PDB file of C-alpha atoms in Angstrom:
ATOM      1  CA  MET Y   1       0.000   0.000   0.000  1.00  0.00           C
ATOM      2  CA  THR Y   2       2.841   2.369   0.853  1.00  0.00           C
ATOM      3  CA  TYR Y   3       4.463   1.749  -2.545  1.00  0.00           C
ATOM      4  CA  ILE Y   4       1.199   2.546  -4.324  1.00  0.00           C
ATOM      5  CA  ILE Y   5       0.873   5.852  -2.477  1.00  0.00           C
ATOM      6  CA  ILE Y   6       4.495   6.809  -3.134  1.00  0.00           C
ATOM      7  CA  GLY Y   7       4.188   5.814  -6.794  1.00  0.00           C
ATOM      8  CA  THR Y   8       0.982   7.828  -7.162  1.00  0.00           C
ATOM      9  CA  LEU Y   9       2.630  10.881  -5.571  1.00  0.00           C
ATOM     10  CA  ILE Y  10       5.664  10.613  -7.861  1.00  0.00           C
ATOM     11  CA  ILE Y  11       3.562  10.214 -11.003  1.00  0.00           C
ATOM     12  CA  GLY Y  12       1.260  13.029  -9.898  1.00  0.00           C
ATOM     13  CA  GLY Y  13       4.267  15.261  -9.255  1.00  0.00           C
ATOM     14  CA  ILE Y  14       5.695  14.523 -12.684  1.00  0.00           C
ATOM     15  CA  ILE Y  15       2.370  15.273 -14.355  1.00  0.00           C
ATOM     16  CA  TYR Y  16       2.048  18.514 -12.357  1.00  0.00           C
ATOM     17  CA  LEU Y  17       5.568  19.650 -13.308  1.00  0.00           C
ATOM     18  CA  PHE Y  18       5.022  18.764 -16.961  1.00  0.00           C
ATOM     19  CA  ALA Y  19       1.684  20.622 -17.115  1.00  0.00           C
ATOM     20  CA  ASN Y  20       3.118  23.719 -15.427  1.00  0.00           C
ATOM     21  CA  SER Y  21       6.234  23.726 -17.585  1.00  0.00           C
ATOM     22  CA  LYS Y  22       3.996  23.868 -20.667  1.00  0.00           C
ATOM     23  CA  LYS Y  23       2.213  26.933 -19.237  1.00  0.00           C
ATOM     24  CA  THR Y  24       5.505  28.589 -18.313  1.00  0.00           C
ATOM     25  CA  ASN Y  25       7.070  27.849 -21.692  1.00  0.00           C
ATOM     26  CA  LYS Y  26       4.089  29.370 -23.445  1.00  0.00           C
ATOM     27  CA  ASN Y  27       4.726  32.643 -21.618  1.00  0.00           C
ATOM     28  CA  SER Y  28       8.495  32.644 -21.714  1.00  0.00           C
ATOM     29  CA  LEU Y  29      10.888  33.169 -24.550  1.00  0.00           C
ATOM     30  CA  PRO Y  30      13.896  31.206 -25.642  1.00  0.00           C
ATOM     31  CA  LYS Y  31      17.127  32.294 -23.977  1.00  0.00           C
ATOM     32  CA  SER Y  32      18.474  35.442 -25.550  1.00  0.00           C
ATOM     33  CA  THR Y  33      21.159  34.978 -28.157  1.00  0.00           C
ATOM     34  CA  LEU Y  34      21.736  38.681 -28.573  1.00  0.00           C
ATOM     35  CA  SER Y  35      25.021  38.740 -26.683  1.00  0.00           C
ATOM     36  CA  LYS Y  36      26.403  36.018 -28.972  1.00  0.00           C
ATOM     37  CA  GLU Y  37      25.227  37.993 -31.991  1.00  0.00           C
ATOM     38  CA  ILE Y  38      26.787  41.141 -30.608  1.00  0.00           C
ATOM     39  CA  LYS Y  39      30.155  39.524 -30.043  1.00  0.00           C
ATOM     40  CA  ALA Y  40      30.111  37.820 -33.427  1.00  0.00           C
ATOM     41  CA  GLU Y  41      28.784  40.651 -35.583  1.00  0.00           C
ATOM     42  CA  THR Y  42      29.436  44.020 -34.010  1.00  0.00           C
ATOM     43  CA  ASN Y  43      32.210  43.972 -31.492  1.00  0.00           C
ATOM     44  CA  PHE Y  44      32.818  47.703 -31.380  1.00  0.00           C
ATOM     45  CA  GLU Y  45      36.047  47.241 -29.507  1.00  0.00           C
ATOM     46  CA  SER Y  46      37.649  45.272 -32.329  1.00  0.00           C
ATOM     47  CA  SER Y  47      40.219  46.739 -34.678  1.00  0.00           C
ATOM     48  CA  GLN Y  48      37.974  45.925 -37.654  1.00  0.00           C
ATOM     49  CA  ASN Y  49      35.541  48.626 -36.536  1.00  0.00           C
ATOM     50  CA  ASP Y  50      38.266  51.236 -36.008  1.00  0.00           C
ATOM     51  CA  SER Y  51      37.657  52.372 -39.577  1.00  0.00           C
ATOM     52  CA  LEU Y  52      34.042  53.252 -38.786  1.00  0.00           C
ATOM     53  CA  THR Y  53      33.195  56.806 -37.850  1.00  0.00           C
ATOM     54  CA  TYR Y  54      31.481  57.652 -34.589  1.00  0.00           C
ATOM     55  CA  SER Y  55      28.132  58.016 -36.377  1.00  0.00           C
ATOM     56  CA  GLU Y  56      28.586  54.776 -38.299  1.00  0.00           C
ATOM     57  CA  LYS Y  57      29.308  52.838 -35.104  1.00  0.00           C
ATOM     58  CA  LEU Y  58      26.136  54.181 -33.509  1.00  0.00           C
ATOM     59  CA  ILE Y  59      24.025  53.490 -36.592  1.00  0.00           C
ATOM     60  CA  LYS Y  60      25.468  49.959 -36.784  1.00  0.00           C
ATOM     61  CA  THR Y  61      24.027  49.221 -33.328  1.00  0.00           C
ATOM     62  CA  LYS Y  62      20.559  49.360 -34.917  1.00  0.00           C
ATOM     63  CA  GLU Y  63      21.381  45.964 -36.421  1.00  0.00           C
ATOM     64  CA  LEU Y  64      21.081  44.621 -32.878  1.00  0.00           C
ATOM     65  CA  TYR Y  65      17.524  45.848 -32.328  1.00  0.00           C
ATOM     66  CA  PRO Y  66      15.473  42.964 -30.876  1.00  0.00           C
ATOM     67  CA  PHE Y  67      12.077  44.460 -31.733  1.00  0.00           C
ATOM     68  CA  ALA Y  68      11.391  42.348 -34.819  1.00  0.00           C
ATOM     69  CA  LYS Y  69      12.087  39.260 -32.692  1.00  0.00           C
ATOM     70  CA  TRP Y  70       9.686  40.581 -30.049  1.00  0.00           C
ATOM     71  CA  ARG Y  71       7.029  41.086 -32.725  1.00  0.00           C
ATOM     72  CA  LYS Y  72       7.552  37.511 -33.890  1.00  0.00           C
ATOM     73  CA  ASN Y  73       6.901  36.387 -30.301  1.00  0.00           C
ATOM     74  CA  PHE Y  74       3.561  38.199 -30.432  1.00  0.00           C
ATOM     75  CA  PHE Y  75       2.434  35.620 -32.954  1.00  0.00           C
ATOM     76  CA  GLU Y  76       4.570  32.588 -32.122  1.00  0.00           C
ATOM     77  CA  TYR Y  77       4.109  32.571 -28.344  1.00  0.00           C
ATOM     78  CA  GLU Y  78       0.843  34.527 -28.143  1.00  0.00           C
ATOM     79  CA  MET Y  79       2.586  37.234 -26.128  1.00  0.00           C
ATOM     80  CA  LYS Y  80       0.055  40.026 -26.419  1.00  0.00           C
ATOM     81  CA  GLN Y  81       2.342  42.714 -24.972  1.00  0.00           C
ATOM     82  CA  TYR Y  82       4.447  42.762 -28.151  1.00  0.00           C
ATOM     83  CA  THR Y  83       2.003  44.738 -30.202  1.00  0.00           C
ATOM     84  CA  GLU Y  84       3.280  46.690 -33.162  1.00  0.00           C
ATOM     85  CA  LYS Y  85       2.651  49.883 -31.180  1.00  0.00           C
ATOM     86  CA  ASN Y  86       4.724  48.752 -28.159  1.00  0.00           C
ATOM     87  CA  CYS Y  87       7.578  47.461 -30.299  1.00  0.00           C
ATOM     88  CA  ASN Y  88       7.610  50.647 -32.360  1.00  0.00           C
ATOM     89  CA  GLU Y  89       7.640  52.729 -29.186  1.00  0.00           C
ATOM     90  CA  ALA Y  90      10.646  50.798 -27.841  1.00  0.00           C
ATOM     91  CA  LYS Y  91      12.392  51.138 -31.207  1.00  0.00           C
ATOM     92  CA  SER Y  92      11.659  54.866 -31.231  1.00  0.00           C
ATOM     93  CA  ILE Y  93      13.305  55.255 -27.808  1.00  0.00           C
ATOM     94  CA  PHE Y  94      16.514  53.756 -29.198  1.00  0.00           C
ATOM     95  CA  ASP Y  95      16.307  55.677 -32.468  1.00  0.00           C
ATOM     96  CA  ASN Y  96      16.069  58.885 -30.423  1.00  0.00           C
ATOM     97  CA  LEU Y  97      18.969  57.855 -28.190  1.00  0.00           C
ATOM     98  CA  ILE Y  98      21.209  57.140 -31.166  1.00  0.00           C
ATOM     99  CA  SER Y  99      20.139  60.334 -32.917  1.00  0.00           C
ATOM    100  CA  LYS Y 100      20.920  62.443 -29.841  1.00  0.00           C
ATOM    101  CA  LEU Y 101      24.300  60.763 -29.381  1.00  0.00           C
ATOM    102  CA  ILE Y 102      25.151  61.386 -33.035  1.00  0.00           C
ATOM    103  CA  SER Y 103      24.216  65.055 -32.678  1.00  0.00           C
ATOM    104  CA  LEU Y 104      26.586  65.335 -29.693  1.00  0.00           C
ATOM    105  CA  ASP Y 105      29.403  63.957 -31.851  1.00  0.00           C
ATOM    106  CA  LYS Y 106      32.262  61.898 -30.494  1.00  0.00           C
ATOM    107  CA  ASN Y 107      33.621  64.951 -28.683  1.00  0.00           C
ATOM    108  CA  GLY Y 108      30.386  65.466 -26.745  1.00  0.00           C
ATOM    109  CA  SER Y 109      30.847  65.517 -23.000  1.00  0.00           C
ATOM    110  CA  ARG Y 110      30.478  62.391 -20.938  1.00  0.00           C
ATOM    111  CA  THR Y 111      27.757  64.113 -18.898  1.00  0.00           C
ATOM    112  CA  GLU Y 112      25.719  64.975 -22.002  1.00  0.00           C
ATOM    113  CA  LYS Y 113      25.973  61.407 -23.285  1.00  0.00           C
ATOM    114  CA  GLU Y 114      24.993  59.992 -19.896  1.00  0.00           C
ATOM    115  CA  LYS Y 115      21.932  62.266 -19.884  1.00  0.00           C
ATOM    116  CA  CYS Y 116      20.880  60.775 -23.235  1.00  0.00           C
ATOM    117  CA  PHE Y 117      21.072  57.277 -21.764  1.00  0.00           C
ATOM    118  CA  GLU Y 118      19.163  58.373 -18.667  1.00  0.00           C
ATOM    119  CA  ILE Y 119      16.310  59.717 -20.789  1.00  0.00           C
ATOM    120  CA  ALA Y 120      16.190  56.507 -22.851  1.00  0.00           C
ATOM    121  CA  VAL Y 121      16.211  54.166 -19.847  1.00  0.00           C
ATOM    122  CA  LYS Y 122      13.563  56.200 -18.028  1.00  0.00           C
ATOM    123  CA  SER Y 123      11.444  56.129 -21.201  1.00  0.00           C
ATOM    124  CA  LEU Y 124      11.748  52.338 -21.215  1.00  0.00           C
ATOM    125  CA  ASN Y 125      10.670  52.348 -17.556  1.00  0.00           C
ATOM    126  CA  LYS Y 126       7.525  54.282 -18.555  1.00  0.00           C
ATOM    127  CA  LEU Y 127       6.822  51.904 -21.430  1.00  0.00           C
ATOM    128  CA  ASN Y 128       7.147  48.931 -19.083  1.00  0.00           C
ATOM    129  CA  GLU Y 129       4.843  50.598 -16.534  1.00  0.00           C
ATOM    130  CA  LYS Y 130       2.260  51.315 -19.214  1.00  0.00           C
ATOM    131  CA  ASP Y 131       2.183  47.729 -20.434  1.00  0.00           C
ATOM    132  CA  GLN Y 132       3.461  45.634 -17.542  1.00  0.00           C
ATOM    133  CA  GLY Y 133       5.424  42.660 -18.743  1.00  0.00           C
ATOM    134  CA  ILE Y 134       6.780  44.039 -21.992  1.00  0.00           C
ATOM    135  CA  ILE Y 135      10.268  43.836 -20.496  1.00  0.00           C
ATOM    136  CA  GLU Y 136      10.662  40.380 -19.020  1.00  0.00           C
ATOM    137  CA  THR Y 137      13.912  38.485 -18.405  1.00  0.00           C
ATOM    138  CA  GLY Y 138      14.839  37.829 -22.031  1.00  0.00           C
ATOM    139  CA  GLU Y 139      13.902  41.334 -23.104  1.00  0.00           C
ATOM    140  CA  ARG Y 140      15.856  42.830 -20.210  1.00  0.00           C
ATOM    141  CA  GLU Y 141      18.934  40.936 -21.352  1.00  0.00           C
ATOM    142  CA  ASP Y 142      18.374  42.102 -24.942  1.00  0.00           C
ATOM    143  CA  LEU Y 143      18.015  45.719 -23.874  1.00  0.00           C
ATOM    144  CA  CYS Y 144      20.959  45.751 -21.472  1.00  0.00           C
ATOM    145  CA  GLU Y 145      23.223  44.200 -24.127  1.00  0.00           C
ATOM    146  CA  LEU Y 146      21.980  46.691 -26.711  1.00  0.00           C
ATOM    147  CA  ILE Y 147      22.523  49.623 -24.349  1.00  0.00           C
ATOM    148  CA  ASP Y 148      26.019  48.349 -23.534  1.00  0.00           C
ATOM    149  CA  GLN Y 149      26.876  48.235 -27.235  1.00  0.00           C
ATOM    150  CA  ILE Y 150      25.488  51.733 -27.802  1.00  0.00           C
ATOM    151  CA  THR Y 151      27.512  52.862 -24.772  1.00  0.00           C
ATOM    152  CA  ILE Y 152      30.683  51.463 -26.345  1.00  0.00           C
ATOM    153  CA  ALA Y 153      29.854  52.964 -29.754  1.00  0.00           C
ATOM    154  CA  SER Y 154      29.394  56.369 -28.070  1.00  0.00           C
ATOM    155  CA  GLY Y 155      32.884  56.189 -26.608  1.00  0.00           C
ATOM    156  CA  LEU Y 156      31.871  55.299 -23.052  1.00  0.00           C
ATOM    157  CA  ASN Y 157      32.682  52.099 -21.180  1.00  0.00           C
ATOM    158  CA  PRO Y 158      29.698  50.202 -19.708  1.00  0.00           C
ATOM    159  CA  LYS Y 159      31.992  48.749 -17.021  1.00  0.00           C
ATOM    160  CA  ASP Y 160      32.359  52.273 -15.579  1.00  0.00           C
ATOM    161  CA  TYR Y 161      28.718  52.278 -14.445  1.00  0.00           C
ATOM    162  CA  ALA Y 162      26.770  50.564 -11.665  1.00  0.00           C
ATOM    163  CA  GLU Y 163      29.759  48.586 -10.415  1.00  0.00           C
ATOM    164  CA  GLY Y 164      30.375  47.159 -13.879  1.00  0.00           C
ATOM    165  CA  GLU Y 165      26.757  46.253 -14.621  1.00  0.00           C
ATOM    166  CA  GLY Y 166      26.314  48.921 -17.301  1.00  0.00           C
ATOM    167  CA  ILE Y 167      24.825  52.367 -17.607  1.00  0.00           C
ATOM    168  CA  SER Y 168      21.223  51.124 -17.823  1.00  0.00           C
ATOM    169  CA  ASP Y 169      21.456  49.818 -14.245  1.00  0.00           C
ATOM    170  CA  LEU Y 170      21.687  53.388 -12.978  1.00  0.00           C
ATOM    171  CA  TRP Y 171      18.025  54.067 -13.803  1.00  0.00           C
ATOM    172  CA  ARG Y 172      16.268  50.925 -14.976  1.00  0.00           C
ATOM    173  CA  GLU Y 173      13.288  49.537 -13.075  1.00  0.00           C
ATOM    174  CA  TRP Y 174      12.848  46.428 -15.202  1.00  0.00           C
TER     175      TRP Y 174
END
């Protein structure tokens, strides 16, 4: 009798875990591969990119935008928060950041550049507040990696901020 009870509990536990993992997987995304893509495609610290101008380095970071992937998740994983409007708003925040950094030029002051990042990160905070859940774990990783690469392209070092965690960690709430 004891073996039957133990067996039933084990089987029930396995079924419970399997059923809940299906629910969780439906609402979670595959692990971010953005950092691998960044290192492979756009390592701004490499000598290959030394020939790029300040503006070109910043514009090149747009290749790392994760918003098309987020939009795909809207359909593939039924993640309703990745509407075209939300994704376009997030993209617009980064387009504005890059545009402002370009207008400062490479000789812009560190303080002015940091202010640009502060505005962008706080705008992302507002977007996340407006539609709770748009920035989950995978998206947070995407955005922090993207911000780090834009930081590097702007001539700043992400390791100089928030005890090495990156400039976004100074203001982000996601």
